[in-house]
PDB file of C-alpha atoms in Angstrom:
ATOM      1  CA  MET A  14       0.000   0.000   0.000  1.00  0.00           C
ATOM      2  CA  SER A  15       1.362   3.408  -0.954  1.00  0.00           C
ATOM      3  CA  ARG A  16       2.110   5.871   1.787  1.00  0.00           C
ATOM      4  CA  ASP A  17      -0.342   8.755   2.155  1.00  0.00           C
ATOM      5  CA  SER A  18       1.726  11.815   1.300  1.00  0.00           C
ATOM      6  CA  ARG A  19      -0.806  14.425   2.355  1.00  0.00           C
ATOM      7  CA  PRO A  20       0.042  16.693   5.286  1.00  0.00           C
ATOM      8  CA  GLU A  21      -1.801  15.686   8.454  1.00  0.00           C
ATOM      9  CA  LEU A  22      -4.251  17.631  10.558  1.00  0.00           C
ATOM     10  CA  LEU A  23      -4.998  16.110  13.955  1.00  0.00           C
ATOM     11  CA  VAL A  24      -7.946  17.023  16.180  1.00  0.00           C
ATOM     12  CA  LEU A  25      -7.721  16.068  19.847  1.00  0.00           C
ATOM     13  CA  ARG A  26     -11.077  15.417  21.506  1.00  0.00           C
ATOM     14  CA  ALA A  27     -10.573  12.207  23.485  1.00  0.00           C
ATOM     15  CA  LEU A  28     -14.076  12.174  24.920  1.00  0.00           C
ATOM     16  CA  LYS A  29     -17.449  10.482  24.301  1.00  0.00           C
ATOM     17  CA  LEU A  30     -20.234  10.354  21.713  1.00  0.00           C
ATOM     18  CA  GLY A  31     -22.031  13.542  22.761  1.00  0.00           C
ATOM     19  CA  ASP A  32     -18.718  15.405  22.761  1.00  0.00           C
ATOM     20  CA  LEU A  33     -18.051  14.283  19.191  1.00  0.00           C
ATOM     21  CA  LEU A  34     -21.493  15.381  18.057  1.00  0.00           C
ATOM     22  CA  VAL A  35     -21.359  18.876  19.553  1.00  0.00           C
ATOM     23  CA  ALA A  36     -18.006  19.313  17.799  1.00  0.00           C
ATOM     24  CA  VAL A  37     -19.511  18.511  14.360  1.00  0.00           C
ATOM     25  CA  PRO A  38     -19.821  22.188  13.301  1.00  0.00           C
ATOM     26  CA  ALA A  39     -16.128  22.715  14.043  1.00  0.00           C
ATOM     27  CA  LEU A  40     -15.123  19.476  12.343  1.00  0.00           C
ATOM     28  CA  LYS A  41     -17.021  20.473   9.217  1.00  0.00           C
ATOM     29  CA  GLY A  42     -15.298  23.841   9.258  1.00  0.00           C
ATOM     30  CA  LEU A  43     -11.897  22.158   9.455  1.00  0.00           C
ATOM     31  CA  ARG A  44     -12.810  19.742   6.668  1.00  0.00           C
ATOM     32  CA  ARG A  45     -13.695  22.645   4.383  1.00  0.00           C
ATOM     33  CA  ALA A  46     -10.624  24.678   5.342  1.00  0.00           C
ATOM     34  CA  PHE A  47      -8.083  21.885   4.827  1.00  0.00           C
ATOM     35  CA  PRO A  48      -9.283  19.868   1.805  1.00  0.00           C
ATOM     36  CA  GLY A  49      -5.767  18.704   0.963  1.00  0.00           C
ATOM     37  CA  HIS A  50      -4.934  17.356   4.425  1.00  0.00           C
ATOM     38  CA  ARG A  51      -5.332  13.897   5.876  1.00  0.00           C
ATOM     39  CA  LEU A  52      -7.736  14.530   8.751  1.00  0.00           C
ATOM     40  CA  MET A  53      -7.308  12.611  12.013  1.00  0.00           C
ATOM     41  CA  TYR A  54      -9.551  12.615  15.084  1.00  0.00           C
ATOM     42  CA  ALA A  55      -8.003  11.435  18.350  1.00  0.00           C
ATOM     43  CA  ALA A  56     -10.653   9.819  20.548  1.00  0.00           C
ATOM     44  CA  GLN A  57     -11.785   6.499  21.985  1.00  0.00           C
ATOM     45  CA  GLY A  58     -11.769   3.642  19.492  1.00  0.00           C
ATOM     46  CA  TRP A  59     -15.430   2.697  19.945  1.00  0.00           C
ATOM     47  CA  LEU A  60     -16.432   5.983  18.298  1.00  0.00           C
ATOM     48  CA  ALA A  61     -15.244   4.828  14.856  1.00  0.00           C
ATOM     49  CA  GLU A  62     -18.750   4.186  13.471  1.00  0.00           C
ATOM     50  CA  ALA A  63     -20.006   7.563  14.662  1.00  0.00           C
ATOM     51  CA  LEU A  64     -16.976   9.366  13.237  1.00  0.00           C
ATOM     52  CA  GLU A  65     -17.663   7.719   9.882  1.00  0.00           C
ATOM     53  CA  LEU A  66     -21.089   9.404   9.943  1.00  0.00           C
ATOM     54  CA  VAL A  67     -19.417  12.799  10.409  1.00  0.00           C
ATOM     55  CA  GLY A  68     -17.275  12.089   7.353  1.00  0.00           C
ATOM     56  CA  GLY A  69     -13.774  12.991   6.260  1.00  0.00           C
ATOM     57  CA  PHE A  70     -11.878  12.043   9.430  1.00  0.00           C
ATOM     58  CA  GLU A  71      -9.902   8.941  10.366  1.00  0.00           C
ATOM     59  CA  LEU A  72      -9.916   7.799  13.974  1.00  0.00           C
ATOM     60  CA  LEU A  73      -6.676   7.787  15.923  1.00  0.00           C
ATOM     61  CA  PRO A  74      -7.548   5.578  18.916  1.00  0.00           C
ATOM     62  CA  THR A  75      -6.803   7.576  22.053  1.00  0.00           C
ATOM     63  CA  GLN A  76      -7.928   6.645  25.558  1.00  0.00           C
ATOM     64  CA  GLY A  77      -8.093   9.948  27.399  1.00  0.00           C
ATOM     65  CA  LEU A  78      -5.038  12.074  28.062  1.00  0.00           C
ATOM     66  CA  ASP A  79      -3.003   9.683  30.203  1.00  0.00           C
ATOM     67  CA  GLN A  80      -0.825   8.537  27.317  1.00  0.00           C
ATOM     68  CA  PRO A  81       0.927  10.546  24.578  1.00  0.00           C
ATOM     69  CA  LEU A  82      -0.783  10.670  21.211  1.00  0.00           C
ATOM     70  CA  ALA A  83       0.401   7.957  18.836  1.00  0.00           C
ATOM     71  CA  LYS A  84       2.146  10.392  16.528  1.00  0.00           C
ATOM     72  CA  ASP A  85       5.839  11.196  16.206  1.00  0.00           C
ATOM     73  CA  PRO A  86       6.823  14.783  17.011  1.00  0.00           C
ATOM     74  CA  GLY A  87       6.882  16.809  13.813  1.00  0.00           C
ATOM     75  CA  SER A  88       4.696  14.387  11.853  1.00  0.00           C
ATOM     76  CA  VAL A  89       1.555  16.527  12.171  1.00  0.00           C
ATOM     77  CA  ASP A  90       1.194  19.704  10.151  1.00  0.00           C
ATOM     78  CA  VAL A  91      -1.809  21.197  11.981  1.00  0.00           C
ATOM     79  CA  ALA A  92      -2.769  20.278  15.565  1.00  0.00           C
ATOM     80  CA  VAL A  93      -6.203  21.322  16.829  1.00  0.00           C
ATOM     81  CA  ASN A  94      -7.158  21.252  20.500  1.00  0.00           C
ATOM     82  CA  LEU A  95     -10.909  20.687  20.686  1.00  0.00           C
ATOM     83  CA  HIS A  96     -10.535  18.790  23.959  1.00  0.00           C
ATOM     84  CA  GLY A  97     -10.354  21.650  26.426  1.00  0.00           C
ATOM     85  CA  GLY A  98      -8.256  24.428  27.853  1.00  0.00           C
ATOM     86  CA  GLY A  99      -6.416  22.567  30.603  1.00  0.00           C
ATOM     87  CA  PRO A 100      -2.726  21.726  30.939  1.00  0.00           C
ATOM     88  CA  GLU A 101      -3.151  18.049  30.044  1.00  0.00           C
ATOM     89  CA  SER A 102      -4.632  18.615  26.589  1.00  0.00           C
ATOM     90  CA  ARG A 103      -2.245  21.492  25.953  1.00  0.00           C
ATOM     91  CA  ALA A 104       0.698  19.230  26.762  1.00  0.00           C
ATOM     92  CA  ARG A 105      -0.492  16.488  24.392  1.00  0.00           C
ATOM     93  CA  ILE A 106      -0.901  19.029  21.587  1.00  0.00           C
ATOM     94  CA  ALA A 107       2.453  20.693  22.314  1.00  0.00           C
ATOM     95  CA  ALA A 108       4.240  17.325  22.189  1.00  0.00           C
ATOM     96  CA  LEU A 109       3.207  16.958  18.539  1.00  0.00           C
ATOM     97  CA  LYS A 110       5.445  19.917  17.586  1.00  0.00           C
ATOM     98  CA  ALA A 111       3.081  20.740  14.736  1.00  0.00           C
ATOM     99  CA  ASN A 112       3.781  23.451  12.182  1.00  0.00           C
ATOM    100  CA  ARG A 113       0.542  25.149  13.209  1.00  0.00           C
ATOM    101  CA  THR A 114      -1.443  24.866  16.428  1.00  0.00           C
ATOM    102  CA  ILE A 115      -5.098  25.852  16.750  1.00  0.00           C
ATOM    103  CA  GLY A 116      -6.173  26.293  20.348  1.00  0.00           C
ATOM    104  CA  HIS A 117      -7.145  28.739  23.030  1.00  0.00           C
ATOM    105  CA  ALA A 118      -4.653  31.259  24.348  1.00  0.00           C
ATOM    106  CA  GLY A 119      -1.989  29.666  26.494  1.00  0.00           C
ATOM    107  CA  HIS A 120       1.707  28.958  26.802  1.00  0.00           C
ATOM    108  CA  LEU A 121       3.303  29.605  23.389  1.00  0.00           C
ATOM    109  CA  VAL A 122      -0.121  29.424  21.687  1.00  0.00           C
ATOM    110  CA  ASP A 123      -2.046  32.374  20.319  1.00  0.00           C
ATOM    111  CA  GLY A 124      -5.798  32.131  20.409  1.00  0.00           C
ATOM    112  CA  PRO A 125      -8.973  33.421  21.998  1.00  0.00           C
ATOM    113  CA  SER A 126      -9.338  33.416  25.754  1.00  0.00           C
ATOM    114  CA  TRP A 127     -11.317  30.553  27.273  1.00  0.00           C
ATOM    115  CA  ARG A 128     -14.935  31.414  28.107  1.00  0.00           C
ATOM    116  CA  ALA A 129     -16.805  29.070  30.412  1.00  0.00           C
ATOM    117  CA  ASP A 130     -20.192  30.566  29.568  1.00  0.00           C
ATOM    118  CA  LEU A 131     -20.289  29.544  25.898  1.00  0.00           C
ATOM    119  CA  HIS A 132     -22.297  26.679  24.465  1.00  0.00           C
ATOM    120  CA  GLU A 133     -19.981  23.851  23.453  1.00  0.00           C
ATOM    121  CA  ARG A 134     -20.850  24.173  19.770  1.00  0.00           C
ATOM    122  CA  GLU A 135     -20.230  27.914  19.871  1.00  0.00           C
ATOM    123  CA  ARG A 136     -17.009  27.505  21.863  1.00  0.00           C
ATOM    124  CA  TRP A 137     -15.265  25.546  19.127  1.00  0.00           C
ATOM    125  CA  VAL A 138     -16.718  27.586  16.276  1.00  0.00           C
ATOM    126  CA  ARG A 139     -15.476  30.743  18.013  1.00  0.00           C
ATOM    127  CA  LEU A 140     -12.040  29.144  18.360  1.00  0.00           C
ATOM    128  CA  LEU A 141     -11.833  28.360  14.660  1.00  0.00           C
ATOM    129  CA  GLU A 142     -13.109  31.774  13.644  1.00  0.00           C
ATOM    130  CA  TRP A 143     -10.395  33.438  15.742  1.00  0.00           C
ATOM    131  CA  HIS A 144      -7.900  31.397  13.724  1.00  0.00           C
ATOM    132  CA  GLY A 145      -9.492  32.467  10.426  1.00  0.00           C
ATOM    133  CA  ILE A 146     -11.591  29.352   9.773  1.00  0.00           C
ATOM    134  CA  ALA A 147     -15.307  29.711   9.045  1.00  0.00           C
ATOM    135  CA  ALA A 148     -17.819  27.425  10.737  1.00  0.00           C
ATOM    136  CA  ASP A 149     -21.535  27.433  11.543  1.00  0.00           C
ATOM    137  CA  SER A 150     -22.556  26.470  15.089  1.00  0.00           C
ATOM    138  CA  GLU A 151     -25.953  25.195  13.897  1.00  0.00           C
ATOM    139  CA  ASP A 152     -24.485  22.906  11.203  1.00  0.00           C
ATOM    140  CA  VAL A 153     -24.919  19.750  13.309  1.00  0.00           C
ATOM    141  CA  SER A 154     -26.209  17.241  10.740  1.00  0.00           C
ATOM    142  CA  ILE A 155     -24.399  13.986  10.044  1.00  0.00           C
ATOM    143  CA  SER A 156     -24.832  11.322   7.368  1.00  0.00           C
ATOM    144  CA  PRO A 157     -27.600   8.736   7.707  1.00  0.00           C
ATOM    145  CA  PRO A 158     -26.413   5.348   8.958  1.00  0.00           C
ATOM    146  CA  LYS A 159     -25.693   2.662   6.397  1.00  0.00           C
ATOM    147  CA  VAL A 160     -27.707   0.106   8.372  1.00  0.00           C
ATOM    148  CA  ALA A 161     -31.482  -0.071   8.741  1.00  0.00           C
ATOM    149  CA  SER A 162     -33.222   0.974  11.920  1.00  0.00           C
ATOM    150  CA  PRO A 163     -34.216  -1.941  14.166  1.00  0.00           C
ATOM    151  CA  ALA A 164     -37.392  -0.027  15.114  1.00  0.00           C
ATOM    152  CA  PRO A 165     -38.446   2.568  12.518  1.00  0.00           C
ATOM    153  CA  GLY A 166     -41.074   4.978  13.787  1.00  0.00           C
ATOM    154  CA  ALA A 167     -40.726   3.905  17.413  1.00  0.00           C
ATOM    155  CA  ALA A 168     -40.476   6.079  20.487  1.00  0.00           C
ATOM    156  CA  VAL A 169     -36.897   5.580  21.678  1.00  0.00           C
ATOM    157  CA  LEU A 170     -36.426   5.822  25.438  1.00  0.00           C
ATOM    158  CA  HIS A 171     -32.733   5.954  26.254  1.00  0.00           C
ATOM    159  CA  VAL A 172     -32.896   5.253  29.956  1.00  0.00           C
ATOM    160  CA  GLY A 173     -29.217   5.029  30.903  1.00  0.00           C
ATOM    161  CA  ALA A 174     -26.365   7.483  31.368  1.00  0.00           C
ATOM    162  CA  ALA A 175     -22.666   7.321  32.142  1.00  0.00           C
ATOM    163  CA  TYR A 176     -23.117   8.679  35.672  1.00  0.00           C
ATOM    164  CA  GLY A 177     -25.797   8.437  38.329  1.00  0.00           C
ATOM    165  CA  SER A 178     -26.223  12.200  38.283  1.00  0.00           C
ATOM    166  CA  ARG A 179     -28.111  11.829  34.962  1.00  0.00           C
ATOM    167  CA  LEU A 180     -30.307   8.844  35.810  1.00  0.00           C
ATOM    168  CA  TRP A 181     -33.956   9.878  35.808  1.00  0.00           C
ATOM    169  CA  PRO A 182     -35.877   7.397  37.998  1.00  0.00           C
ATOM    170  CA  ALA A 183     -36.716   4.078  36.330  1.00  0.00           C
ATOM    171  CA  GLU A 184     -40.344   4.199  37.447  1.00  0.00           C
ATOM    172  CA  ARG A 185     -40.800   7.594  35.757  1.00  0.00           C
ATOM    173  CA  PHE A 186     -39.383   6.326  32.459  1.00  0.00           C
ATOM    174  CA  ALA A 187     -41.712   3.317  32.810  1.00  0.00           C
ATOM    175  CA  GLU A 188     -44.766   5.538  33.257  1.00  0.00           C
ATOM    176  CA  VAL A 189     -43.859   7.549  30.147  1.00  0.00           C
ATOM    177  CA  ALA A 190     -43.421   4.275  28.244  1.00  0.00           C
ATOM    178  CA  ARG A 191     -46.831   3.004  29.403  1.00  0.00           C
ATOM    179  CA  VAL A 192     -48.590   6.166  28.240  1.00  0.00           C
ATOM    180  CA  LEU A 193     -46.835   6.108  24.862  1.00  0.00           C
ATOM    181  CA  ALA A 194     -47.708   2.443  24.358  1.00  0.00           C
ATOM    182  CA  ALA A 195     -51.318   3.031  25.387  1.00  0.00           C
ATOM    183  CA  GLY A 196     -51.466   5.754  22.749  1.00  0.00           C
ATOM    184  CA  GLY A 197     -50.454   3.276  20.046  1.00  0.00           C
ATOM    185  CA  ARG A 198     -46.743   4.049  19.861  1.00  0.00           C
ATOM    186  CA  ARG A 199     -44.176   1.306  19.636  1.00  0.00           C
ATOM    187  CA  VAL A 200     -41.686   1.887  22.451  1.00  0.00           C
ATOM    188  CA  VAL A 201     -38.105   0.604  22.555  1.00  0.00           C
ATOM    189  CA  PHE A 202     -35.470   0.964  25.243  1.00  0.00           C
ATOM    190  CA  THR A 203     -31.864   1.652  24.245  1.00  0.00           C
ATOM    191  CA  GLY A 204     -28.558   1.802  26.068  1.00  0.00           C
ATOM    192  CA  GLY A 205     -25.118   0.271  26.156  1.00  0.00           C
ATOM    193  CA  VAL A 206     -24.195  -3.133  27.538  1.00  0.00           C
ATOM    194  CA  ALA A 207     -23.614  -1.622  30.976  1.00  0.00           C
ATOM    195  CA  GLU A 208     -27.150  -0.180  30.905  1.00  0.00           C
ATOM    196  CA  THR A 209     -28.924  -3.426  30.049  1.00  0.00           C
ATOM    197  CA  ALA A 210     -30.062  -4.168  33.604  1.00  0.00           C
ATOM    198  CA  ARG A 211     -31.559  -0.705  34.039  1.00  0.00           C
ATOM    199  CA  ALA A 212     -33.326  -0.847  30.675  1.00  0.00           C
ATOM    200  CA  THR A 213     -34.689  -4.299  31.548  1.00  0.00           C
ATOM    201  CA  GLU A 214     -36.014  -2.916  34.826  1.00  0.00           C
ATOM    202  CA  VAL A 215     -37.809  -0.076  33.031  1.00  0.00           C
ATOM    203  CA  CYS A 216     -39.236  -2.474  30.445  1.00  0.00           C
ATOM    204  CA  LEU A 217     -40.604  -4.767  33.184  1.00  0.00           C
ATOM    205  CA  LEU A 218     -42.030  -1.854  35.163  1.00  0.00           C
ATOM    206  CA  ALA A 219     -43.760  -0.612  32.021  1.00  0.00           C
ATOM    207  CA  GLY A 220     -45.223  -4.047  31.340  1.00  0.00           C
ATOM    208  CA  LEU A 221     -43.923  -4.064  27.776  1.00  0.00           C
ATOM    209  CA  PRO A 222     -42.806  -7.154  25.838  1.00  0.00           C
ATOM    210  CA  ALA A 223     -39.211  -8.354  25.749  1.00  0.00           C
ATOM    211  CA  GLU A 224     -38.799  -7.299  22.118  1.00  0.00           C
ATOM    212  CA  SER A 225     -38.965  -3.695  23.334  1.00  0.00           C
ATOM    213  CA  MET A 226     -35.526  -4.211  24.856  1.00  0.00           C
ATOM    214  CA  LEU A 227     -32.740  -3.079  22.515  1.00  0.00           C
ATOM    215  CA  ALA A 228     -30.254  -2.009  25.194  1.00  0.00           C
ATOM    216  CA  GLY A 229     -26.966  -3.886  24.907  1.00  0.00           C
ATOM    217  CA  ARG A 230     -27.956  -5.347  21.537  1.00  0.00           C
ATOM    218  CA  LEU A 231     -27.102  -2.575  19.085  1.00  0.00           C
ATOM    219  CA  GLY A 232     -23.825  -1.502  17.608  1.00  0.00           C
ATOM    220  CA  LEU A 233     -23.233   2.217  17.316  1.00  0.00           C
ATOM    221  CA  GLY A 234     -24.413   2.321  13.698  1.00  0.00           C
ATOM    222  CA  ALA A 235     -27.686   0.528  14.474  1.00  0.00           C
ATOM    223  CA  PHE A 236     -28.218   2.742  17.501  1.00  0.00           C
ATOM    224  CA  ALA A 237     -27.757   5.829  15.326  1.00  0.00           C
ATOM    225  CA  ALA A 238     -30.239   4.368  12.827  1.00  0.00           C
ATOM    226  CA  ALA A 239     -32.797   3.787  15.603  1.00  0.00           C
ATOM    227  CA  VAL A 240     -32.516   7.431  16.636  1.00  0.00           C
ATOM    228  CA  ALA A 241     -32.509   8.738  13.070  1.00  0.00           C
ATOM    229  CA  GLU A 242     -35.764   6.961  12.214  1.00  0.00           C
ATOM    230  CA  ALA A 243     -37.505   7.365  15.577  1.00  0.00           C
ATOM    231  CA  ALA A 244     -40.776   9.185  16.104  1.00  0.00           C
ATOM    232  CA  VAL A 245     -39.239  10.748  19.206  1.00  0.00           C
ATOM    233  CA  VAL A 246     -36.312  10.275  21.583  1.00  0.00           C
ATOM    234  CA  VAL A 247     -36.636  10.719  25.328  1.00  0.00           C
ATOM    235  CA  SER A 248     -33.270  10.861  27.036  1.00  0.00           C
ATOM    236  CA  ALA A 249     -31.184  12.567  29.632  1.00  0.00           C
ATOM    237  CA  ASP A 250     -28.330  14.749  28.381  1.00  0.00           C
ATOM    238  CA  THR A 251     -26.505  11.853  26.674  1.00  0.00           C
ATOM    239  CA  GLY A 252     -25.190  10.805  23.281  1.00  0.00           C
ATOM    240  CA  ALA A 253     -28.725   9.747  22.306  1.00  0.00           C
ATOM    241  CA  ALA A 254     -29.933  13.323  22.735  1.00  0.00           C
ATOM    242  CA  HIS A 255     -27.117  14.684  20.592  1.00  0.00           C
ATOM    243  CA  LEU A 256     -27.839  12.078  17.901  1.00  0.00           C
ATOM    244  CA  ALA A 257     -31.446  13.262  17.872  1.00  0.00           C
ATOM    245  CA  SER A 258     -30.161  16.793  17.291  1.00  0.00           C
ATOM    246  CA  ALA A 259     -27.891  15.612  14.482  1.00  0.00           C
ATOM    247  CA  TYR A 260     -30.787  13.910  12.685  1.00  0.00           C
ATOM    248  CA  GLY A 261     -33.490  16.452  13.491  1.00  0.00           C
ATOM    249  CA  THR A 262     -35.457  13.762  15.324  1.00  0.00           C
ATOM    250  CA  PRO A 263     -37.988  15.199  17.792  1.00  0.00           C
ATOM    251  CA  SER A 264     -36.633  14.843  21.308  1.00  0.00           C
ATOM    252  CA  VAL A 265     -37.326  15.506  24.953  1.00  0.00           C
ATOM    253  CA  VAL A 266     -34.043  16.025  26.790  1.00  0.00           C
ATOM    254  CA  LEU A 267     -33.828  15.932  30.582  1.00  0.00           C
ATOM    255  CA  PHE A 268     -31.022  17.981  32.091  1.00  0.00           C
ATOM    256  CA  GLY A 269     -29.543  17.476  35.526  1.00  0.00           C
ATOM    257  CA  PRO A 270     -25.995  18.524  36.423  1.00  0.00           C
ATOM    258  CA  ALA A 271     -25.139  20.120  33.072  1.00  0.00           C
ATOM    259  CA  PRO A 272     -26.789  23.401  32.094  1.00  0.00           C
ATOM    260  CA  PRO A 273     -28.632  23.300  28.761  1.00  0.00           C
ATOM    261  CA  GLU A 274     -27.178  26.743  28.020  1.00  0.00           C
ATOM    262  CA  ILE A 275     -23.863  24.911  27.518  1.00  0.00           C
ATOM    263  CA  TRP A 276     -24.970  21.491  26.276  1.00  0.00           C
ATOM    264  CA  GLY A 277     -28.545  21.880  25.011  1.00  0.00           C
ATOM    265  CA  PRO A 278     -29.856  21.019  21.544  1.00  0.00           C
ATOM    266  CA  PRO A 279     -29.844  23.433  18.615  1.00  0.00           C
ATOM    267  CA  PRO A 280     -33.061  24.997  17.291  1.00  0.00           C
ATOM    268  CA  GLY A 281     -35.475  22.332  16.117  1.00  0.00           C
ATOM    269  CA  PRO A 282     -38.123  19.933  17.395  1.00  0.00           C
ATOM    270  CA  HIS A 283     -36.403  19.512  20.757  1.00  0.00           C
ATOM    271  CA  VAL A 284     -37.763  20.233  24.240  1.00  0.00           C
ATOM    272  CA  VAL A 285     -35.430  20.754  27.195  1.00  0.00           C
ATOM    273  CA  LEU A 286     -36.717  19.952  30.681  1.00  0.00           C
ATOM    274  CA  THR A 287     -34.870  20.795  33.888  1.00  0.00           C
ATOM    275  CA  ARG A 288     -35.232  22.613  37.190  1.00  0.00           C
ATOM    276  CA  PRO A 289     -32.212  24.934  37.118  1.00  0.00           C
ATOM    277  CA  GLU A 290     -32.938  26.437  40.536  1.00  0.00           C
ATOM    278  CA  LEU A 291     -32.349  22.975  42.056  1.00  0.00           C
ATOM    279  CA  ARG A 292     -29.128  22.181  40.185  1.00  0.00           C
ATOM    280  CA  ARG A 293     -26.273  20.818  42.272  1.00  0.00           C
ATOM    281  CA  GLY A 294     -24.005  20.555  39.247  1.00  0.00           C
ATOM    282  CA  ASP A 295     -21.865  17.539  40.219  1.00  0.00           C
ATOM    283  CA  ALA A 296     -21.639  15.595  36.947  1.00  0.00           C
ATOM    284  CA  PHE A 297     -19.865  12.648  38.604  1.00  0.00           C
ATOM    285  CA  ALA A 298     -22.244  12.176  41.525  1.00  0.00           C
ATOM    286  CA  GLY A 299     -23.654   8.720  42.065  1.00  0.00           C
ATOM    287  CA  ASP A 300     -27.218   9.920  42.605  1.00  0.00           C
ATOM    288  CA  PRO A 301     -29.498  11.968  40.329  1.00  0.00           C
ATOM    289  CA  ASP A 302     -29.036  15.730  40.341  1.00  0.00           C
ATOM    290  CA  PRO A 303     -31.955  17.550  41.994  1.00  0.00           C
ATOM    291  CA  ALA A 304     -32.486  19.512  38.759  1.00  0.00           C
ATOM    292  CA  LEU A 305     -33.210  16.198  37.053  1.00  0.00           C
ATOM    293  CA  LEU A 306     -35.408  14.861  39.849  1.00  0.00           C
ATOM    294  CA  GLY A 307     -37.424  18.062  39.634  1.00  0.00           C
ATOM    295  CA  VAL A 308     -38.671  16.983  36.200  1.00  0.00           C
ATOM    296  CA  GLN A 309     -41.927  15.049  36.617  1.00  0.00           C
ATOM    297  CA  VAL A 310     -43.651  12.512  34.383  1.00  0.00           C
ATOM    298  CA  ALA A 311     -46.346  15.079  33.663  1.00  0.00           C
ATOM    299  CA  ASP A 312     -43.683  17.460  32.314  1.00  0.00           C
ATOM    300  CA  VAL A 313     -42.418  14.857  29.853  1.00  0.00           C
ATOM    301  CA  LEU A 314     -45.924  13.912  28.732  1.00  0.00           C
ATOM    302  CA  ALA A 315     -46.769  17.576  28.151  1.00  0.00           C
ATOM    303  CA  ALA A 316     -43.620  17.946  26.060  1.00  0.00           C
ATOM    304  CA  LEU A 317     -44.540  14.864  24.013  1.00  0.00           C
ATOM    305  CA  ARG A 318     -47.988  16.290  23.381  1.00  0.00           C
ATOM    306  CA  GLY A 319     -46.419  19.577  22.292  1.00  0.00           C
ATOM    307  CA  LEU A 320     -44.307  17.666  19.788  1.00  0.00           C
ATOM    308  CA  GLY A 321     -47.406  15.908  18.444  1.00  0.00           C
ATOM    309  CA  VAL A 322     -46.195  12.486  19.565  1.00  0.00           C
ATOM    310  CA  LEU A 323     -49.089  11.856  21.983  1.00  0.00           C
TER     311      LEU A 323
END
């Protein structure tokens, strides 16, 4: 196989699915600005299918910031820090010794100052614009999956989350599922392998058949297809919610520790529910954030009616 002779551009964002999806406007801007470069995206390996849907980037498997990036110093032409503004990500980018570095202002790097109050999509678009690269913060769409949806037209309830702070009570999800099913909607429950037990609990509480359970059974491409072709997605602030944004799928998004002003969906058929006055804000807590617990079943059902789903 011949060696790829194109100069390389590497984006560091060694985070999760939702983080990839909110960076899509910036990634598209980079793709347009550097058409002659080989584009690399440094993140966890399991994101490969999702990155393929963004288009134009190759995955450089990277597990967090604990290890150096798998690139020799000087081998990267343009290094882009979309990970954050802290010393760890700065050090990983600096070690690349790239010809050009795109990042926030810091040691030996020119750039805009870090602003904690910006929405994540706007943060990275603002960064690129400071460096002379055009991007549109509302350009969040990604390609449709190449696989068929396992449940076209269903109501997708994504009942899990990476941390307990974002876990809306199982019995509340079950009540929403019961009402949707009673209204004639097919309901399916999604989640990763680690969320299978919780999704099974919700399914049993809702009294729905076993075939409603898709958690732990879908690859990332099939999961994206389920969201893309859903009638609606109900989820906490997770990758499922950001996929719904990317596909314009109607969604009800429950926010707990993270403020929707920073992580919320773009304009579209999306309803955000939270109780900001109750927010504790500890994303890594083992129990649900009070701002999430403040959202009641009646709030979700009202949102679903507003979207025309009920």
